[in-house]
Short mmCIF file of C-alpha atoms in Angstrom, two decimals:
data_model
loop_
_atom_site.label_atom_id
_atom_site.label_comp_id
_atom_site.label_asym_id
_atom_site.label_seq_id
_atom_site.Cartn_x
_atom_site.Cartn_y
_atom_site.Cartn_z
CA MET A 1344 42.88 -35.44 -14.07
CA ARG A 1345 41.31 -36.59 -17.28
CA ILE A 1346 38.45 -38.89 -17.25
CA LEU A 1347 37.64 -41.28 -20.39
CA LYS A 1348 34.38 -42.54 -21.18
CA LEU A 1349 34.50 -45.17 -23.62
CA GLY A 1350 30.14 -45.52 -24.62
CA GLY A 1351 28.92 -48.95 -25.19
CA SER A 1352 28.49 -48.59 -28.85
CA VAL A 1353 32.31 -47.76 -29.05
CA VAL A 1354 33.63 -51.02 -27.77
CA THR A 1355 30.97 -53.48 -28.75
CA ASP A 1356 29.44 -54.29 -31.80
CA LYS A 1357 25.81 -53.28 -30.54
CA ASP A 1358 24.17 -55.30 -33.06
CA ARG A 1359 25.67 -58.87 -32.29
CA PRO A 1360 25.30 -59.66 -28.47
CA PHE A 1361 28.39 -60.14 -26.82
CA THR A 1362 30.62 -59.36 -29.05
CA PRO A 1363 33.69 -56.72 -28.44
CA ALA A 1364 34.19 -54.05 -31.17
CA THR A 1365 37.85 -55.45 -31.31
CA GLY A 1366 39.44 -53.29 -33.38
CA ASN A 1367 38.17 -50.54 -32.01
CA ILE A 1368 38.80 -51.11 -28.85
CA MET A 1369 43.10 -52.26 -29.72
CA ARG A 1370 43.44 -48.58 -31.68
CA LEU A 1371 42.23 -46.99 -28.47
CA ALA A 1372 44.19 -48.15 -26.35
CA ASP A 1373 46.88 -47.12 -28.31
CA GLU A 1374 45.76 -44.04 -28.03
CA ILE A 1375 45.16 -44.19 -24.17
CA GLU A 1376 49.14 -45.12 -24.48
CA SER A 1377 50.24 -42.32 -25.98
CA SER A 1378 48.13 -39.44 -24.83
CA GLY A 1379 50.39 -38.61 -22.01
CA PRO A 1380 51.82 -38.98 -18.44
CA GLN A 1381 48.74 -36.20 -16.98
CA PRO A 1382 46.50 -39.26 -14.06
CA LEU A 1383 43.36 -41.18 -16.45
CA VAL A 1384 40.69 -42.69 -14.90
CA VAL A 1385 38.55 -44.75 -17.79
CA VAL A 1386 35.22 -45.72 -17.51
CA HIS A 1387 33.42 -47.66 -20.33
CA GLY A 1388 30.08 -48.50 -20.85
CA GLY A 1389 27.69 -51.93 -21.86
CA GLY A 1390 26.60 -51.98 -25.05
CA SER A 1391 26.04 -55.42 -26.62
CA TYR A 1392 27.04 -57.09 -22.96
CA GLY A 1393 25.41 -55.37 -20.00
CA HIS A 1394 22.38 -53.80 -22.12
CA PRO A 1395 20.57 -57.04 -23.44
CA VAL A 1396 20.83 -58.70 -20.09
CA ALA A 1397 19.92 -55.82 -17.98
CA LYS A 1398 16.60 -55.22 -20.50
CA GLU A 1399 16.05 -58.83 -19.87
CA HIS A 1400 15.59 -59.42 -16.40
CA SER A 1401 13.93 -55.81 -16.01
CA ILE A 1402 17.13 -54.71 -13.97
CA SER A 1403 16.60 -50.91 -13.91
CA GLY A 1404 13.04 -50.95 -13.09
CA GLY A 1405 14.43 -52.39 -9.30
CA LEU A 1406 13.79 -55.80 -7.45
CA LYS A 1407 10.27 -57.12 -7.83
CA ARG A 1408 10.69 -60.78 -7.76
CA ARG A 1409 12.90 -63.27 -6.28
CA ASP A 1410 13.57 -64.75 -9.46
CA GLN A 1411 15.21 -61.16 -10.60
CA LEU A 1412 18.28 -61.83 -8.79
CA ALA A 1413 20.38 -63.97 -10.91
CA GLY A 1414 19.26 -61.66 -13.80
CA PHE A 1415 21.38 -58.55 -11.79
CA SER A 1416 24.51 -61.05 -11.03
CA ARG A 1417 24.24 -62.18 -14.72
CA THR A 1418 24.19 -58.49 -16.32
CA HIS A 1419 27.21 -57.27 -13.93
CA GLN A 1420 29.19 -60.93 -15.38
CA ALA A 1421 28.32 -59.48 -18.48
CA MET A 1422 30.09 -56.37 -17.74
CA VAL A 1423 32.92 -58.18 -15.85
CA GLU A 1424 33.49 -59.86 -19.28
CA LEU A 1425 33.56 -56.53 -21.58
CA ASN A 1426 36.02 -55.24 -19.04
CA ARG A 1427 38.43 -57.68 -18.63
CA ILE A 1428 38.72 -57.58 -22.35
CA ILE A 1429 38.95 -53.96 -22.41
CA VAL A 1430 41.64 -53.71 -19.54
CA ASP A 1431 43.44 -56.75 -21.32
CA ALA A 1432 43.47 -54.60 -24.94
CA LEU A 1433 44.86 -51.70 -22.50
CA LEU A 1434 47.68 -53.79 -20.83
CA ASP A 1435 49.24 -55.12 -23.89
CA ALA A 1436 49.14 -51.29 -25.85
CA GLY A 1437 51.56 -50.66 -22.48
CA VAL A 1438 48.56 -49.11 -20.43
CA PRO A 1439 49.27 -49.95 -16.23
CA ALA A 1440 45.51 -50.16 -16.01
CA PHE A 1441 43.85 -51.69 -13.39
CA SER A 1442 40.55 -53.05 -13.53
CA LEU A 1443 37.64 -51.88 -10.76
CA SER A 1444 34.48 -53.41 -10.06
CA THR A 1445 31.56 -51.08 -10.51
CA SER A 1446 29.00 -52.74 -7.67
CA THR A 1447 32.07 -53.81 -5.00
CA PHE A 1448 32.07 -50.38 -3.89
CA VAL A 1449 29.49 -47.78 -5.76
CA THR A 1450 26.05 -48.12 -4.49
CA THR A 1451 22.49 -46.04 -5.83
CA THR A 1452 19.65 -44.74 -3.77
CA ALA A 1453 16.39 -44.38 -6.16
CA ARG A 1454 18.85 -44.86 -8.97
CA ARG A 1455 21.18 -42.11 -8.34
CA VAL A 1456 24.95 -41.96 -7.33
CA THR A 1457 24.97 -39.46 -3.82
CA GLU A 1458 28.14 -40.22 -2.22
CA LEU A 1459 30.86 -42.06 -3.79
CA ASP A 1460 34.50 -43.73 -1.58
CA ALA A 1461 36.97 -43.24 -4.69
CA SER A 1462 39.71 -44.09 -2.31
CA ILE A 1463 41.00 -46.88 -4.53
CA VAL A 1464 40.86 -44.52 -7.26
CA ARG A 1465 42.92 -42.43 -5.24
CA ALA A 1466 45.61 -44.79 -4.55
CA LEU A 1467 45.91 -46.39 -8.03
CA LEU A 1468 46.10 -42.63 -9.23
CA GLY A 1469 49.12 -42.51 -6.94
CA HIS A 1470 51.11 -45.48 -8.59
CA GLY A 1471 50.34 -44.26 -11.67
CA MET A 1472 47.70 -46.27 -13.03
CA VAL A 1473 44.71 -46.01 -14.91
CA PRO A 1474 41.75 -47.27 -12.97
CA VAL A 1475 39.31 -48.89 -15.79
CA LEU A 1476 35.84 -48.60 -14.01
CA TYR A 1477 32.63 -49.25 -15.65
CA GLY A 1478 28.53 -48.80 -15.80
CA ASP A 1479 27.04 -51.68 -14.41
CA ALA A 1480 24.29 -53.32 -11.89
CA VAL A 1481 24.56 -51.68 -8.66
CA LEU A 1482 22.52 -52.59 -5.55
CA ASP A 1483 20.18 -49.81 -4.53
CA THR A 1484 19.01 -49.00 -0.93
CA GLN A 1485 15.34 -47.87 -2.08
CA GLN A 1486 14.67 -50.16 -4.95
CA GLY A 1487 16.57 -53.11 -4.40
CA PHE A 1488 18.95 -52.92 -7.62
CA ALA A 1489 19.44 -50.81 -10.38
CA ILE A 1490 21.47 -49.59 -13.67
CA LEU A 1491 24.56 -47.07 -12.92
CA SER A 1492 25.42 -45.89 -16.41
CA GLY A 1493 28.63 -44.71 -17.21
CA ASP A 1494 27.78 -41.61 -17.71
CA GLN A 1495 26.80 -40.43 -14.36
CA LEU A 1496 29.43 -42.53 -13.30
CA VAL A 1497 31.81 -40.31 -15.14
CA ALA A 1498 29.80 -37.54 -13.67
CA MET A 1499 30.27 -38.33 -10.08
CA LEU A 1500 33.89 -39.05 -10.37
CA ALA A 1501 34.84 -36.01 -11.85
CA HIS A 1502 33.16 -34.31 -9.05
CA THR A 1503 34.84 -36.11 -6.56
CA LEU A 1504 38.21 -36.21 -8.07
CA ARG A 1505 38.47 -32.86 -9.05
CA ALA A 1506 39.01 -33.61 -13.12
CA GLU A 1507 40.44 -30.92 -14.98
CA ARG A 1508 38.72 -32.76 -18.80
CA ILE A 1509 36.22 -35.63 -19.13
CA VAL A 1510 36.38 -36.67 -22.64
CA MET A 1511 33.49 -38.29 -23.70
CA GLY A 1512 33.87 -41.05 -26.60
CA CYS A 1513 30.91 -41.66 -28.24
CA ASP A 1514 29.52 -42.92 -31.67
CA VAL A 1515 29.00 -39.46 -33.09
CA ASP A 1516 30.79 -36.42 -33.91
CA GLY A 1517 29.44 -34.92 -31.26
CA VAL A 1518 26.12 -32.59 -30.61
CA TYR A 1519 23.82 -31.59 -33.63
CA THR A 1520 21.55 -28.77 -33.90
CA ALA A 1521 19.60 -31.78 -34.80
CA ASP A 1522 19.61 -35.54 -35.28
CA PRO A 1523 22.20 -35.88 -38.22
CA LYS A 1524 20.50 -39.20 -39.20
CA LEU A 1525 16.90 -37.71 -40.03
CA ALA A 1526 18.43 -34.29 -41.05
CA ARG A 1527 20.29 -33.19 -43.91
CA ASP A 1528 20.58 -29.55 -42.95
CA ALA A 1529 21.86 -30.92 -38.90
CA ARG A 1530 24.70 -29.24 -37.98
CA LEU A 1531 27.47 -30.11 -35.13
CA ILE A 1532 27.94 -27.79 -32.42
CA PRO A 1533 31.57 -27.22 -32.14
CA ARG A 1534 30.80 -24.88 -28.51
CA LEU A 1535 27.76 -25.35 -26.51
CA SER A 1536 26.69 -23.52 -23.35
CA LEU A 1537 24.74 -25.13 -20.58
CA ARG A 1538 21.55 -22.86 -21.57
CA GLU A 1539 21.95 -23.68 -25.38
CA LEU A 1540 21.64 -27.57 -24.29
CA ASP A 1541 18.58 -26.56 -21.25
CA GLY A 1542 16.98 -25.25 -24.31
CA MET A 1543 17.43 -27.67 -26.82
CA VAL A 1544 16.33 -30.30 -23.83
CA ARG A 1545 12.95 -28.04 -23.32
CA ILE A 1546 12.74 -28.27 -27.40
CA GLY A 1547 12.66 -32.13 -27.14
CA GLU A 1548 10.48 -32.87 -24.26
CA ALA A 1549 7.85 -30.55 -25.81
CA LEU A 1550 8.24 -32.86 -29.31
CA ASN A 1551 8.72 -35.95 -27.04
CA THR A 1552 11.87 -36.72 -28.74
CA ASP A 1553 15.99 -36.10 -28.49
CA VAL A 1554 16.39 -33.38 -31.16
CA THR A 1555 19.73 -34.25 -31.13
CA GLY A 1556 20.22 -37.88 -31.96
CA GLY A 1557 20.27 -39.26 -28.65
CA MET A 1558 23.39 -37.24 -26.83
CA LEU A 1559 21.02 -34.94 -24.78
CA GLY A 1560 20.88 -37.81 -21.92
CA LYS A 1561 24.44 -38.33 -21.74
CA VAL A 1562 25.16 -34.13 -22.11
CA ARG A 1563 22.64 -34.03 -19.25
CA GLU A 1564 24.83 -36.21 -16.87
CA ALA A 1565 27.72 -33.81 -17.15
CA THR A 1566 26.70 -30.66 -16.48
CA GLY A 1567 27.34 -30.80 -13.05
CA ALA A 1568 30.63 -31.13 -14.36
CA VAL A 1569 31.02 -28.39 -16.69
CA GLU A 1570 29.34 -25.91 -13.68
CA ALA A 1571 32.29 -26.58 -11.48
CA GLY A 1572 34.62 -25.47 -14.07
CA VAL A 1573 35.26 -29.22 -15.84
CA GLU A 1574 36.43 -29.37 -19.04
CA VAL A 1575 34.04 -31.65 -21.10
CA VAL A 1576 34.80 -32.56 -24.24
CA ILE A 1577 32.90 -35.28 -26.55
CA VAL A 1578 34.10 -36.34 -29.34
CA ASN A 1579 33.22 -39.41 -31.90
CA ALA A 1580 35.77 -42.47 -30.34
CA GLY A 1581 35.18 -44.76 -33.55
CA GLU A 1582 37.26 -42.03 -35.96
CA PRO A 1583 40.81 -42.61 -35.24
CA GLY A 1584 42.96 -39.69 -33.22
CA ARG A 1585 39.51 -38.06 -31.57
CA VAL A 1586 40.14 -39.48 -28.18
CA GLY A 1587 44.09 -39.59 -28.19
CA ALA A 1588 43.57 -35.85 -29.11
CA ALA A 1589 41.07 -34.70 -26.83
CA LEU A 1590 43.17 -36.84 -24.04
CA ARG A 1591 46.04 -33.87 -24.91
CA GLY A 1592 43.71 -31.25 -25.01
CA GLU A 1593 44.29 -30.67 -28.16
CA LYS A 1594 41.70 -28.90 -31.20
CA VAL A 1595 39.60 -31.48 -32.10
CA MET A 1596 36.46 -32.20 -34.00
CA GLY A 1597 33.94 -32.42 -31.56
CA THR A 1598 31.72 -30.45 -29.17
CA VAL A 1599 32.81 -28.85 -26.75
CA LEU A 1600 30.20 -27.96 -23.25
CA ILE A 1601 31.02 -24.58 -21.74
CA LEU A 1602 28.76 -22.91 -18.87
CA MET B 773 26.48 -67.47 8.80
CA ARG B 774 28.72 -70.25 7.25
CA ILE B 775 31.67 -69.30 5.02
CA LEU B 776 32.81 -71.55 2.47
CA LYS B 777 36.73 -71.84 1.17
CA LEU B 778 37.52 -73.25 -1.77
CA GLY B 779 41.03 -73.89 -2.14
CA GLY B 780 42.83 -72.78 -5.39
CA SER B 781 43.75 -76.40 -5.58
CA VAL B 782 39.94 -77.53 -5.88
CA VAL B 783 39.06 -74.71 -8.06
CA THR B 784 41.56 -75.20 -11.28
CA ASP B 785 44.27 -78.01 -11.93
CA LYS B 786 46.90 -77.05 -10.45
CA ASP B 787 49.12 -78.50 -13.16
CA ARG B 788 47.52 -76.60 -15.60
CA PRO B 789 48.05 -72.54 -16.16
CA PHE B 790 44.47 -71.31 -16.53
CA THR B 791 42.72 -74.43 -15.99
CA PRO B 792 39.55 -74.52 -14.18
CA ALA B 793 38.80 -77.76 -12.63
CA THR B 794 35.55 -77.31 -14.19
CA GLY B 795 34.05 -81.39 -12.86
CA ASN B 796 34.50 -79.93 -8.99
CA ILE B 797 33.53 -76.11 -9.99
CA MET B 798 30.11 -77.71 -11.18
CA ARG B 799 29.69 -80.50 -8.45
CA LEU B 800 30.59 -78.16 -5.83
CA ALA B 801 28.10 -75.44 -7.27
CA ASP B 802 25.44 -78.21 -6.95
CA GLU B 803 26.10 -79.29 -3.04
CA ILE B 804 26.08 -75.27 -2.45
CA GLU B 805 22.60 -74.96 -3.88
CA SER B 806 21.43 -78.19 -1.95
CA SER B 807 23.21 -77.53 1.20
CA GLY B 808 20.01 -75.26 2.81
CA PRO B 809 19.10 -71.35 3.20
CA GLN B 810 21.68 -70.10 6.28
CA PRO B 811 23.28 -67.14 4.83
CA LEU B 812 26.70 -67.67 2.75
CA VAL B 813 29.42 -66.19 1.87
CA VAL B 814 32.10 -67.93 -0.84
CA VAL B 815 35.31 -67.13 -1.15
CA HIS B 816 37.74 -69.00 -3.58
CA GLY B 817 41.50 -69.35 -4.08
CA GLY B 818 43.83 -68.84 -6.85
CA GLY B 819 45.73 -72.19 -8.23
CA SER B 820 46.82 -72.22 -12.07
CA TYR B 821 45.32 -68.67 -12.08
CA GLY B 822 46.39 -66.35 -9.80
CA HIS B 823 49.36 -68.05 -8.62
CA PRO B 824 51.92 -68.37 -11.36
CA VAL B 825 50.83 -64.77 -12.66
CA ALA B 826 51.63 -63.61 -9.07
CA LYS B 827 55.03 -65.56 -9.01
CA GLU B 828 56.43 -64.50 -12.43
CA HIS B 829 56.29 -60.52 -11.47
CA SER B 830 56.94 -61.08 -7.58
CA ILE B 831 53.99 -59.78 -6.82
CA SER B 832 53.55 -60.70 -2.81
CA GLY B 833 57.38 -59.37 -1.82
CA GLY B 834 55.61 -55.72 -3.15
CA LEU B 835 56.52 -52.78 -5.39
CA LYS B 836 60.03 -52.46 -6.38
CA ARG B 837 59.75 -51.75 -10.11
CA ARG B 838 57.14 -49.88 -11.96
CA ASP B 839 57.06 -52.55 -14.50
CA GLN B 840 55.82 -54.89 -12.22
CA LEU B 841 52.33 -52.45 -12.05
CA ALA B 842 51.40 -54.58 -15.16
CA GLY B 843 51.83 -57.89 -13.72
CA PHE B 844 50.01 -56.42 -10.45
CA SER B 845 47.22 -55.95 -12.82
CA ARG B 846 47.35 -59.34 -14.50
CA THR B 847 47.44 -61.47 -11.51
CA HIS B 848 44.13 -59.52 -11.04
CA GLN B 849 42.64 -60.28 -14.39
CA ALA B 850 43.59 -64.10 -13.26
CA MET B 851 41.59 -63.97 -10.67
CA VAL B 852 38.87 -62.12 -12.05
CA GLU B 853 38.31 -64.60 -15.02
CA LEU B 854 38.24 -67.87 -12.65
CA ASN B 855 35.92 -66.00 -10.61
CA ARG B 856 33.69 -65.29 -13.37
CA ILE B 857 33.83 -69.08 -14.26
CA ILE B 858 32.82 -69.77 -10.74
CA VAL B 859 30.32 -67.08 -10.56
CA ASP B 860 28.73 -68.53 -13.77
CA ALA B 861 28.41 -72.04 -12.85
CA LEU B 862 26.78 -71.43 -9.47
CA LEU B 863 24.11 -69.46 -10.97
CA ASP B 864 23.61 -72.24 -13.32
CA ALA B 865 23.29 -74.33 -10.60
CA GLY B 866 20.48 -71.81 -9.32
CA VAL B 867 22.62 -70.46 -6.67
CA PRO B 868 22.15 -66.53 -6.69
CA ALA B 869 25.85 -65.37 -6.47
CA PHE B 870 27.35 -62.11 -7.29
CA SER B 871 30.65 -61.35 -7.80
CA LEU B 872 32.58 -59.22 -5.73
CA SER B 873 36.12 -57.80 -6.61
CA THR B 874 38.06 -58.36 -3.48
CA SER B 875 41.24 -55.45 -4.56
CA THR B 876 38.29 -53.13 -5.40
CA PHE B 877 37.35 -52.95 -1.81
CA VAL B 878 40.31 -54.42 0.19
CA THR B 879 43.64 -53.00 0.98
CA THR B 880 46.35 -54.63 3.47
CA THR B 881 48.44 -52.88 5.77
CA ALA B 882 52.12 -54.75 5.56
CA ARG B 883 50.27 -57.75 4.09
CA ARG B 884 47.39 -57.68 6.86
CA VAL B 885 44.54 -57.12 6.54
CA THR B 886 43.17 -54.87 8.76
CA GLU B 887 39.66 -54.16 8.80
CA LEU B 888 37.27 -54.38 6.37
CA ASP B 889 33.96 -52.72 4.83
CA ALA B 890 32.09 -55.09 5.12
CA SER B 891 28.45 -53.32 3.91
CA ILE B 892 28.37 -54.70 0.73
CA VAL B 893 28.58 -58.61 1.70
CA ARG B 894 26.06 -57.53 4.41
CA ALA B 895 23.92 -55.97 1.83
CA LEU B 896 23.97 -58.85 -0.25
CA LEU B 897 23.21 -61.51 2.35
CA GLY B 898 20.14 -58.71 3.14
CA HIS B 899 19.29 -59.70 -0.53
CA GLY B 900 19.84 -63.60 0.21
CA MET B 901 22.34 -63.48 -2.61
CA VAL B 902 25.44 -65.67 -2.24
CA PRO B 903 28.90 -62.71 -2.14
CA VAL B 904 31.41 -64.17 -4.12
CA LEU B 905 35.09 -63.39 -3.40
CA TYR B 906 38.61 -64.45 -3.48
CA GLY B 907 42.56 -64.37 -2.51
CA ASP B 908 43.69 -61.63 -4.93
CA ALA B 909 46.48 -58.67 -5.73
CA VAL B 910 45.75 -56.15 -3.19
CA LEU B 911 46.83 -52.73 -2.64
CA ASP B 912 49.13 -52.51 0.18
CA THR B 913 49.27 -49.97 2.18
CA GLN B 914 53.52 -49.97 3.23
CA GLN B 915 55.02 -52.36 -0.32
CA GLY B 916 52.24 -50.83 -2.92
CA PHE B 917 50.89 -53.87 -3.19
CA ALA B 918 50.53 -58.07 -2.21
CA ILE B 919 49.05 -60.68 -2.08
CA LEU B 920 45.66 -61.09 -0.04
CA SER B 921 45.16 -65.39 0.47
CA GLY B 922 41.88 -66.25 0.52
CA ASP B 923 42.82 -67.65 3.97
CA GLN B 924 43.03 -64.45 5.68
CA LEU B 925 40.30 -63.12 3.77
CA VAL B 926 38.05 -65.67 5.41
CA ALA B 927 39.48 -65.27 8.91
CA MET B 928 38.26 -61.51 8.80
CA LEU B 929 35.04 -62.10 7.12
CA ALA B 930 34.36 -64.83 9.48
CA HIS B 931 35.19 -62.41 12.41
CA THR B 932 33.02 -58.95 10.81
CA LEU B 933 30.49 -61.02 9.91
CA ARG B 934 30.18 -62.83 12.73
CA ALA B 935 29.94 -66.29 11.34
CA GLU B 936 29.00 -69.44 12.81
CA ARG B 937 30.99 -71.77 10.59
CA ILE B 938 33.80 -71.94 8.51
CA VAL B 939 34.10 -75.20 5.82
CA MET B 940 37.55 -75.29 4.42
CA GLY B 941 37.24 -77.19 1.20
CA CYS B 942 41.07 -78.47 0.07
CA ASP B 943 42.48 -81.06 -1.48
CA VAL B 944 42.99 -83.73 1.17
CA ASP B 945 40.73 -84.92 3.89
CA GLY B 946 42.14 -83.19 7.14
CA VAL B 947 44.99 -82.33 8.98
CA TYR B 948 46.66 -85.66 9.73
CA THR B 949 49.97 -86.39 12.55
CA ALA B 950 52.46 -86.56 9.38
CA ASP B 951 52.22 -85.96 5.47
CA PRO B 952 50.03 -88.41 4.08
CA LYS B 953 51.69 -88.66 1.04
CA LEU B 954 55.28 -89.67 2.92
CA ALA B 955 54.51 -90.97 6.22
CA ARG B 956 52.42 -94.52 5.65
CA ASP B 957 51.52 -94.27 9.81
CA ALA B 958 50.04 -90.72 8.81
CA ARG B 959 46.35 -90.32 10.85
CA LEU B 960 43.60 -88.00 10.30
CA ILE B 961 43.03 -85.83 13.07
CA PRO B 962 38.99 -86.04 13.41
CA ARG B 963 39.43 -82.61 16.12
CA LEU B 964 42.29 -80.47 16.66
CA SER B 965 42.49 -78.05 19.59
CA LEU B 966 44.62 -74.79 19.19
CA ARG B 967 47.01 -75.78 21.54
CA GLU B 968 48.11 -79.41 19.38
CA LEU B 969 48.31 -77.15 16.84
CA ASP B 970 50.65 -74.92 18.40
CA GLY B 971 52.83 -77.96 19.33
CA MET B 972 52.46 -79.13 15.83
CA VAL B 973 53.87 -75.83 14.36
CA ARG B 974 56.39 -75.49 16.81
CA ILE B 975 57.56 -79.18 15.56
CA GLY B 976 57.30 -78.15 12.06
CA GLU B 977 59.58 -74.67 12.74
CA ALA B 978 61.83 -77.02 14.80
CA LEU B 979 62.31 -79.32 11.52
CA ASN B 980 61.78 -76.64 8.99
CA THR B 981 59.04 -78.36 7.56
CA ASP B 982 55.69 -78.49 7.69
CA VAL B 983 54.60 -81.77 9.22
CA THR B 984 50.97 -82.42 8.46
CA GLY B 985 52.23 -81.75 4.48
CA GLY B 986 51.16 -78.32 3.78
CA MET B 987 48.04 -77.65 6.01
CA LEU B 988 48.78 -75.25 8.76
CA GLY B 989 49.56 -72.26 7.18
CA LYS B 990 46.04 -72.70 6.38
CA VAL B 991 44.89 -73.85 9.56
CA ARG B 992 46.69 -70.94 11.19
CA GLU B 993 44.96 -67.89 9.55
CA ALA B 994 41.16 -69.99 11.32
CA THR B 995 42.69 -69.66 14.57
CA GLY B 996 40.98 -66.39 15.87
CA ALA B 997 38.32 -67.37 14.08
CA VAL B 998 38.34 -71.02 16.59
CA GLU B 999 38.79 -68.20 19.34
CA ALA B 1000 35.68 -66.16 18.53
CA GLY B 1001 33.75 -69.21 18.82
CA VAL B 1002 33.72 -69.81 14.97
CA GLU B 1003 32.75 -73.52 14.09
CA VAL B 1004 35.80 -74.36 11.91
CA VAL B 1005 35.61 -77.16 9.78
CA ILE B 1006 38.03 -78.53 7.27
CA VAL B 1007 36.81 -81.24 4.62
CA ASN B 1008 38.42 -82.92 1.31
CA ALA B 1009 36.14 -80.94 -1.60
CA GLY B 1010 37.38 -83.15 -3.69
CA GLU B 1011 35.17 -86.21 -2.47
CA PRO B 1012 31.25 -85.53 -3.55
CA GLY B 1013 29.08 -84.67 -0.81
CA ARG B 1014 31.68 -83.07 2.02
CA VAL B 1015 31.06 -79.87 0.99
CA GLY B 1016 27.29 -80.46 1.35
CA ALA B 1017 27.52 -82.03 4.61
CA ALA B 1018 29.80 -79.53 6.50
CA LEU B 1019 28.01 -76.80 4.95
CA ARG B 1020 24.69 -78.59 6.37
CA GLY B 1021 26.44 -78.73 10.19
CA GLU B 1022 25.83 -82.57 9.54
CA LYS B 1023 28.97 -85.24 10.77
CA VAL B 1024 31.68 -85.59 8.00
CA MET B 1025 34.96 -86.61 7.25
CA GLY B 1026 37.24 -84.53 8.33
CA THR B 1027 39.02 -82.27 10.85
CA VAL B 1028 37.44 -79.88 13.11
CA LEU B 1029 39.25 -77.11 14.92
CA ILE B 1030 37.72 -76.57 18.52
CA LEU B 1031 39.73 -74.55 21.38
#
């Protein structure tokens, strides 16, 4: 069982609200189609669909005023629309994708998923279908509602479904020794152990910055999966062929998380 | 707790594939908004969105060939799109609507819902929100997949949530003594007992037709709810004001089902 995360910056144009990255989506649909028959779950992020709406209505901080309820719903509506585009593209490419609405069956407690009833995901996989979920605005038992990130959802699904491999498709080549946009000598780390990762997180916290240029938050969600024996590969989904190769288990430019 | 069913022929143009009945949807959103604060769940049908796609791929008969899987997904995709339009209209009218994807949390066994985990519906109602569900292509434990009608979903929700009233918004004024499109002397039945209904169903079966002009199938799903003490009112949702009045519990032209 494989789980593919498609970052919001890969499937949308981050600088233009409500704009899908149609070229990326269609190419990735083809890469998924030709990646082999092993069971697959796809999870995508929000990019320029979910994020601006959630921010406008302060959804991640929880329910404080009744007029936020419409914003909570509109954040979900934005994700439904992006998901519709992605599932349609997968179907057009010949992938038997099926949309699952995250907020319909997942709730959080203090922003964390503590339990997940994955029976519908298993049932779809049993028919050879590819469930497609997404980061979403969800109900939260403590703060009313919350934002459940696609990264947290991926980690939870990997745990529940005992996934063998997680492929995280991002807009950078992997985890770097420093932010590659700022530091000339930044080097891609092909294999990163949890201990090294922990060290980088601590340096980042001391400097009050993410030394790798925004990858640590994503990567940290996956540490539990790595500890459970799941192979976690971070690749640049904006570069043709890398997601497909990673899904097939081939050697590919990127960062593999190891114990 | 009230449940409003909006028939597919009310919210779509039945003769044009993928065409919402925008005027009806906007007007009904306003009627719902001004129908009072009592908790409400909305369920809508498929009309020219779900039905043609489901028919093309023979979804209601179940999974027989692998190439139907994409059609199963595309039927759901069509319903997602119609639901998005309706939820957006409700939000625009000031109703704190929230979309729930039926197939994500409801499955059938031999085309029937035997159990429903309505915790997400209850949680949304607890926040004063209006959950919006729909008839959908769902997984079926016996035949792979099936079509779950909005009418069956309404009856199940009414049972599970102990609803006080079901308002069924159709494109006719209620149940008639004969098909009003064919018989000049057809009369609207303001109050219809389950015993009378049963007699009409039997006459219809003997004549191999629905003597009321297509209303009996819908009405029959609601008989269990009537027996459980739920008030069931059938009104013409195409006529301004009737759905609003029925939701407020006012006397309105239509058919009330009684024990």
